[in-house]
Tab-separated table of C-alpha atoms in Angstrom:
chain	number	residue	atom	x	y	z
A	541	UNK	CA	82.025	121.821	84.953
A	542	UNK	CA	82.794	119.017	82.874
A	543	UNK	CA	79.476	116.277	82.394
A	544	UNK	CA	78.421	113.423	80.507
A	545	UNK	CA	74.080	113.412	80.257
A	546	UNK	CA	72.196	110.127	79.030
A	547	UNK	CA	68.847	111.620	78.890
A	548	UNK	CA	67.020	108.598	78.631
A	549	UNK	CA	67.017	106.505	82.482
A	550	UNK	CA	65.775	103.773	80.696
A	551	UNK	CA	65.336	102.597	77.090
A	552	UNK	CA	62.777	99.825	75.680
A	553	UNK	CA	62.920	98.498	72.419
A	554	UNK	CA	60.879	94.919	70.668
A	555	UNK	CA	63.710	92.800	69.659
A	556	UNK	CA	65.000	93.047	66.039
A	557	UNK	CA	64.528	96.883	65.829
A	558	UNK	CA	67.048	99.029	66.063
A	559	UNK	CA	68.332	100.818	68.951
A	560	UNK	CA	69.653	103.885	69.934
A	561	UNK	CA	71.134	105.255	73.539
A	562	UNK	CA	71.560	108.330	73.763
A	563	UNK	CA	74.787	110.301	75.233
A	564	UNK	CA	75.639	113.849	75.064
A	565	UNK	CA	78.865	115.590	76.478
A	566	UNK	CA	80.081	119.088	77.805
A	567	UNK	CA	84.311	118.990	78.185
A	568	UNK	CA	87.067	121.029	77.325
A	569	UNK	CA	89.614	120.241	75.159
A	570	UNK	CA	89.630	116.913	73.146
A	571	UNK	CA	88.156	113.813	74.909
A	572	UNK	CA	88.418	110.270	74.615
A	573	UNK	CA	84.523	108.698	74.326
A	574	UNK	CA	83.391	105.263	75.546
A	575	UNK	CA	80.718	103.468	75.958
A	576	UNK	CA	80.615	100.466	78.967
A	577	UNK	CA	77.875	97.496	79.386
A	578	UNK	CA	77.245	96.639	83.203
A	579	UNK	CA	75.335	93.106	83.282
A	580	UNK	CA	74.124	93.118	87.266
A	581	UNK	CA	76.212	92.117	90.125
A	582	UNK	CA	79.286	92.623	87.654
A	583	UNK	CA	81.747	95.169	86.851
A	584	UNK	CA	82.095	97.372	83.443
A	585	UNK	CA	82.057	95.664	80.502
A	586	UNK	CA	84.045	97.962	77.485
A	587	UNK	CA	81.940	98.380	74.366
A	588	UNK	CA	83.855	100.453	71.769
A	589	UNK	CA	85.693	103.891	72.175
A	590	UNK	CA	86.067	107.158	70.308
A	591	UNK	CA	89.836	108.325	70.215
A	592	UNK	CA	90.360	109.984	66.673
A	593	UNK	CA	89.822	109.091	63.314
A	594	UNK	CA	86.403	108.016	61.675
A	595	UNK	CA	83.201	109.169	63.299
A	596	UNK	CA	81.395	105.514	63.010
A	597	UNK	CA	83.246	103.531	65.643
A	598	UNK	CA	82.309	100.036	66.069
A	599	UNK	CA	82.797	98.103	68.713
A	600	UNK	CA	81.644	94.335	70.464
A	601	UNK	CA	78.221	92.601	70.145
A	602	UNK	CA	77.109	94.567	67.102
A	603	UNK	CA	77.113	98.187	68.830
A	604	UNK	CA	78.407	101.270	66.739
A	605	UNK	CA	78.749	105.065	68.127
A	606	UNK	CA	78.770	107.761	66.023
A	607	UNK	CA	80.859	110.683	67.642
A	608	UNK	CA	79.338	114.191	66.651
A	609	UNK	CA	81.450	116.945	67.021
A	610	UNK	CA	79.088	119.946	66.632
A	611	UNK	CA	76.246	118.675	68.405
A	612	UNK	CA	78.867	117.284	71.534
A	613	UNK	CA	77.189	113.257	71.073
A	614	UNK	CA	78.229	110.359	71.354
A	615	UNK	CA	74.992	107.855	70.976
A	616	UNK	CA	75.080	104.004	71.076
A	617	UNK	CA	73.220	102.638	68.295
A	618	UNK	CA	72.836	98.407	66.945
A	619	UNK	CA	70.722	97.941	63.719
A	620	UNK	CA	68.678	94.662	65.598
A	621	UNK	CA	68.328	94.297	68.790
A	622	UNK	CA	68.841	90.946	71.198
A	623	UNK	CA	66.828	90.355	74.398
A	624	UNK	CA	70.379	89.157	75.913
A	625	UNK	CA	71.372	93.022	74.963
A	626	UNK	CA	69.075	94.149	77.881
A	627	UNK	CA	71.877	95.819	80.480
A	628	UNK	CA	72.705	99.331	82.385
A	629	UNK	CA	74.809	101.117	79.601
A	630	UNK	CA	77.239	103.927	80.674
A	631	UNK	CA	78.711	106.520	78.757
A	632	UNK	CA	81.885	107.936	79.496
A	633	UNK	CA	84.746	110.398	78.668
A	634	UNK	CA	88.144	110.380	79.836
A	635	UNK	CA	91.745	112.467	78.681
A	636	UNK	CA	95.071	111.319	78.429
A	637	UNK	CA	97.419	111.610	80.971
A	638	UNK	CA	99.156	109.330	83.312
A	639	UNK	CA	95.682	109.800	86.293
A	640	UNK	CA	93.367	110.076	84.189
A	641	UNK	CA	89.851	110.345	85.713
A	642	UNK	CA	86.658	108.948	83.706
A	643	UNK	CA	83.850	111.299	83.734
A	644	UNK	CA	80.331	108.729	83.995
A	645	UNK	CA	77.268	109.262	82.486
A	646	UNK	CA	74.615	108.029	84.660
A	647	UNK	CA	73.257	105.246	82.856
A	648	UNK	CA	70.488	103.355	80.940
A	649	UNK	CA	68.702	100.603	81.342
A	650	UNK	CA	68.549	99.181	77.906
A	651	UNK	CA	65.039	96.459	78.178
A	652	UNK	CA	64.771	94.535	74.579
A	653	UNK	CA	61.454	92.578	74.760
A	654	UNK	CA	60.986	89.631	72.925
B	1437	UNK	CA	94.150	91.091	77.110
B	1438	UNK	CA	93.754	93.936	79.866
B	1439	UNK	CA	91.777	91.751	82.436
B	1440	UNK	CA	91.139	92.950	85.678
B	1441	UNK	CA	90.403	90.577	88.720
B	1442	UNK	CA	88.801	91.131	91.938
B	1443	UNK	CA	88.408	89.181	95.054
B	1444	UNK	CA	86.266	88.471	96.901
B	1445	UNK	CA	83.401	88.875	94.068
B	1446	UNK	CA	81.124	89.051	97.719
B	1447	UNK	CA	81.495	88.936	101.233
B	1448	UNK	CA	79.354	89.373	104.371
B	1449	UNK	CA	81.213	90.724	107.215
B	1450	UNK	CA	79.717	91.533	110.464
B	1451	UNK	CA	79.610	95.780	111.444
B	1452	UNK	CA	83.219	96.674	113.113
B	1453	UNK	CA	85.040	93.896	111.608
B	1454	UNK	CA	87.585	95.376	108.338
B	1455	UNK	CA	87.116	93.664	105.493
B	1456	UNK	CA	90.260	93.872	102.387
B	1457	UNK	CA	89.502	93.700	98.784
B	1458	UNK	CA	92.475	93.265	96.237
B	1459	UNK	CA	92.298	94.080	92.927
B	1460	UNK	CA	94.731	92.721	90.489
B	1461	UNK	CA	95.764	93.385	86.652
B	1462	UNK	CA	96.587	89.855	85.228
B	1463	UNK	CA	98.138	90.284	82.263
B	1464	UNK	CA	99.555	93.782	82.237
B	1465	UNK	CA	101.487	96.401	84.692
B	1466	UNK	CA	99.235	99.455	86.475
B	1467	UNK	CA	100.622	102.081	88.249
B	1468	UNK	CA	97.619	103.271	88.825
B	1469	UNK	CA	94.545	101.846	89.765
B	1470	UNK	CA	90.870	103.371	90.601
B	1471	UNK	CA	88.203	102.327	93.433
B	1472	UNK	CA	84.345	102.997	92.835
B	1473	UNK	CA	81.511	102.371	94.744
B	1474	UNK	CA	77.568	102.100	92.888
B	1475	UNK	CA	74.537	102.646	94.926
B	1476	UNK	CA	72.022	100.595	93.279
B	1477	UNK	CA	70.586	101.434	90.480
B	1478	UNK	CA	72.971	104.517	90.339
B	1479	UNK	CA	76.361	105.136	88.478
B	1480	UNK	CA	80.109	104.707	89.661
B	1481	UNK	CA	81.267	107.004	92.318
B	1482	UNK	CA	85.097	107.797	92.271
B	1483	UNK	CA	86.223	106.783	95.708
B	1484	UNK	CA	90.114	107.064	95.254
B	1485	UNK	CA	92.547	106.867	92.849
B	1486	UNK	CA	95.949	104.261	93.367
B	1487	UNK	CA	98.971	104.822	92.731
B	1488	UNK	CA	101.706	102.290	92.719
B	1489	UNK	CA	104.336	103.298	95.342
B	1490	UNK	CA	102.675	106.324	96.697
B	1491	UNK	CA	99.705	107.750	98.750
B	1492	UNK	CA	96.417	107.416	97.464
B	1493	UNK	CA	94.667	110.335	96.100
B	1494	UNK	CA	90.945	110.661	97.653
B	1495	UNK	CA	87.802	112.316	96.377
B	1496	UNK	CA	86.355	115.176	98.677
B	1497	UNK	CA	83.844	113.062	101.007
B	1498	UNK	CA	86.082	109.933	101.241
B	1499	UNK	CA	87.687	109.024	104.615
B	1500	UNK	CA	90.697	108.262	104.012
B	1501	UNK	CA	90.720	106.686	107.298
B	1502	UNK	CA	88.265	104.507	106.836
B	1503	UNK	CA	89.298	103.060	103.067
B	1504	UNK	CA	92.291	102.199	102.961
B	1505	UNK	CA	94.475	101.988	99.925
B	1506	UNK	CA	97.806	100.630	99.093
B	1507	UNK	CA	98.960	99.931	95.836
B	1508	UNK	CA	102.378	98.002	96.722
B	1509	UNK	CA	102.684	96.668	93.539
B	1510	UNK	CA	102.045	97.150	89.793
B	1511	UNK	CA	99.620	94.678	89.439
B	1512	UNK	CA	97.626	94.687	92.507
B	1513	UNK	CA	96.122	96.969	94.829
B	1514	UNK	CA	93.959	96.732	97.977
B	1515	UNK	CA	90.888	98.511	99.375
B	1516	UNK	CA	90.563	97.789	103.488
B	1517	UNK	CA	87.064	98.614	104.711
B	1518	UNK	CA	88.138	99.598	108.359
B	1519	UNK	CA	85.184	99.047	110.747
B	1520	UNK	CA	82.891	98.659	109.000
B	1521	UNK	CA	79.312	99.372	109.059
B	1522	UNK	CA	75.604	98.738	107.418
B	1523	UNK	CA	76.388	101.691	105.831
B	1524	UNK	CA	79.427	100.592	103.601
B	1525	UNK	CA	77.521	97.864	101.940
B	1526	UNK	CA	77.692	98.421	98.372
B	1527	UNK	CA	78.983	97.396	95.430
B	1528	UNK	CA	83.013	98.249	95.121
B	1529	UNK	CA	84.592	98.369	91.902
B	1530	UNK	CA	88.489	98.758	90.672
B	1531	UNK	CA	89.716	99.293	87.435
B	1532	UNK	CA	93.841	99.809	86.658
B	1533	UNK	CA	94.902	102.242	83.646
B	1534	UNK	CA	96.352	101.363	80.662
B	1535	UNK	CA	97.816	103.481	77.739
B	1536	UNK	CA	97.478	106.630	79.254
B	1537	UNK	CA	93.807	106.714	79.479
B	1538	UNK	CA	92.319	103.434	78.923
B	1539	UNK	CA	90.459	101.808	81.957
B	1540	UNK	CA	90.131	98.235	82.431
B	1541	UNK	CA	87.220	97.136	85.125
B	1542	UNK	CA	87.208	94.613	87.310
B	1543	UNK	CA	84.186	92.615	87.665
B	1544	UNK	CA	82.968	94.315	91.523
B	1545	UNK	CA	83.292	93.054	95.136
B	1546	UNK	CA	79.917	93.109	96.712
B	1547	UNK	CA	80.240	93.694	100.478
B	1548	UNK	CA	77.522	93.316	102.945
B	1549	UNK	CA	77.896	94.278	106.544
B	1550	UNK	CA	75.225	92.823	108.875
């Protein structure tokens, strides 16, 4: 069965260090990678995606991804953090075609203390 | 670009009554669209998928019945809580597909039934 794993239900980090979230995958064939910010009581917020290309994707408010082929990951990473950072982060991976479903990680809670 | 649009962002409703949540894409076309419900604390669950001009397509454990979904447009489709219950409270998300594979989210309907 196809599956996204974030390992870690919850991440804490002191603010100005650098973080990392991590996000591993198990698909078949070649899949699209994303990674989502939920703030709460709102929807899905898109971060930056992996189609094809470079490894090192970059994406909005400072967040990279570096998509490893061999070890299947996909982890979030920013070099400093920000307390207004702190959110439920989702990974996710998705193919192309015209219904195409989004396989969900199940999240992290991403706390940045001041 | 890509925004999607939700309304209500929250309503009460009282348990029997239907409640209708649209979900529009405001700047681009969609023929299709995706429903979610999260559980607290808990990822997005795949309720149905929406596609413009035809039946929706369900996920096993989903009455069909009981959400309705019609997608009469390309830039809006609507999720009908038929009598509705404590139950259904949740948090209800859309998103409408773009490119093939890309997922835009809306920003969530929360629903309470008392």
């Amino acid at each position: 069965a196809q599956s996204v794993a974030q390992p870690e239900d919850q991440v804490n980090v002191a603010e100005g260090n650098p973080l990392t979230v991590k996000c591993t995958y198990s698909v078949s064939g070649n899949p699209y990678l994303f990674w989502y910010v939920q703030y709460p009581n709102r929807g899905l917020q898109f971060l930056l995606k992996y189609i094809t290309g470079d490894n090192l994707v970059k994406g909005s408010y400072g967040f990279e991804a570096e998509f490893n082929k061999s070890q299947t990951s996909f982890h979030l990473k920013k070099p400093s953090a920000l307390v207004s950072d702190s959110a439920l982060y989702f990974c996710a991976v998705t193919f192309y075609s015209s219904a195409s479903k989004i396989i969900f990680g199940s999240g992290t809670r991403l706390s940045i203390r001041p | 670009g890509a925004v999607v649009s939700q309304h209500p962002s929250w309503v009460i409703c009282k348990s029997g009554t239907s409640v209708k949540i649209e979900c529009r894409s405001l700047d681009f076309q969609a023929t299709t669209m995706f429903w979610y419900r999260q559980f607290p604390k808990q990822s997005l669950m795949l309720m149905a998928t929406s596609n413009e001009g035809s039946k929706a397509t369900y996920e096993q454990g989903v009455e069909k019945d009981k959400f309705l979904i019609n997608h009469a447009s390309l830039t809006l489709s609507t999720l009908t809580v038929t009598s509705a219950h404590p139950e259904d409270s949740s948090f209800y998300i859309c998103s409408a597909l773009l490119n093939g594979y890309e997922q835009y989210f809306g920003p969530g309907t929360r629903l309470t039934v008392t």
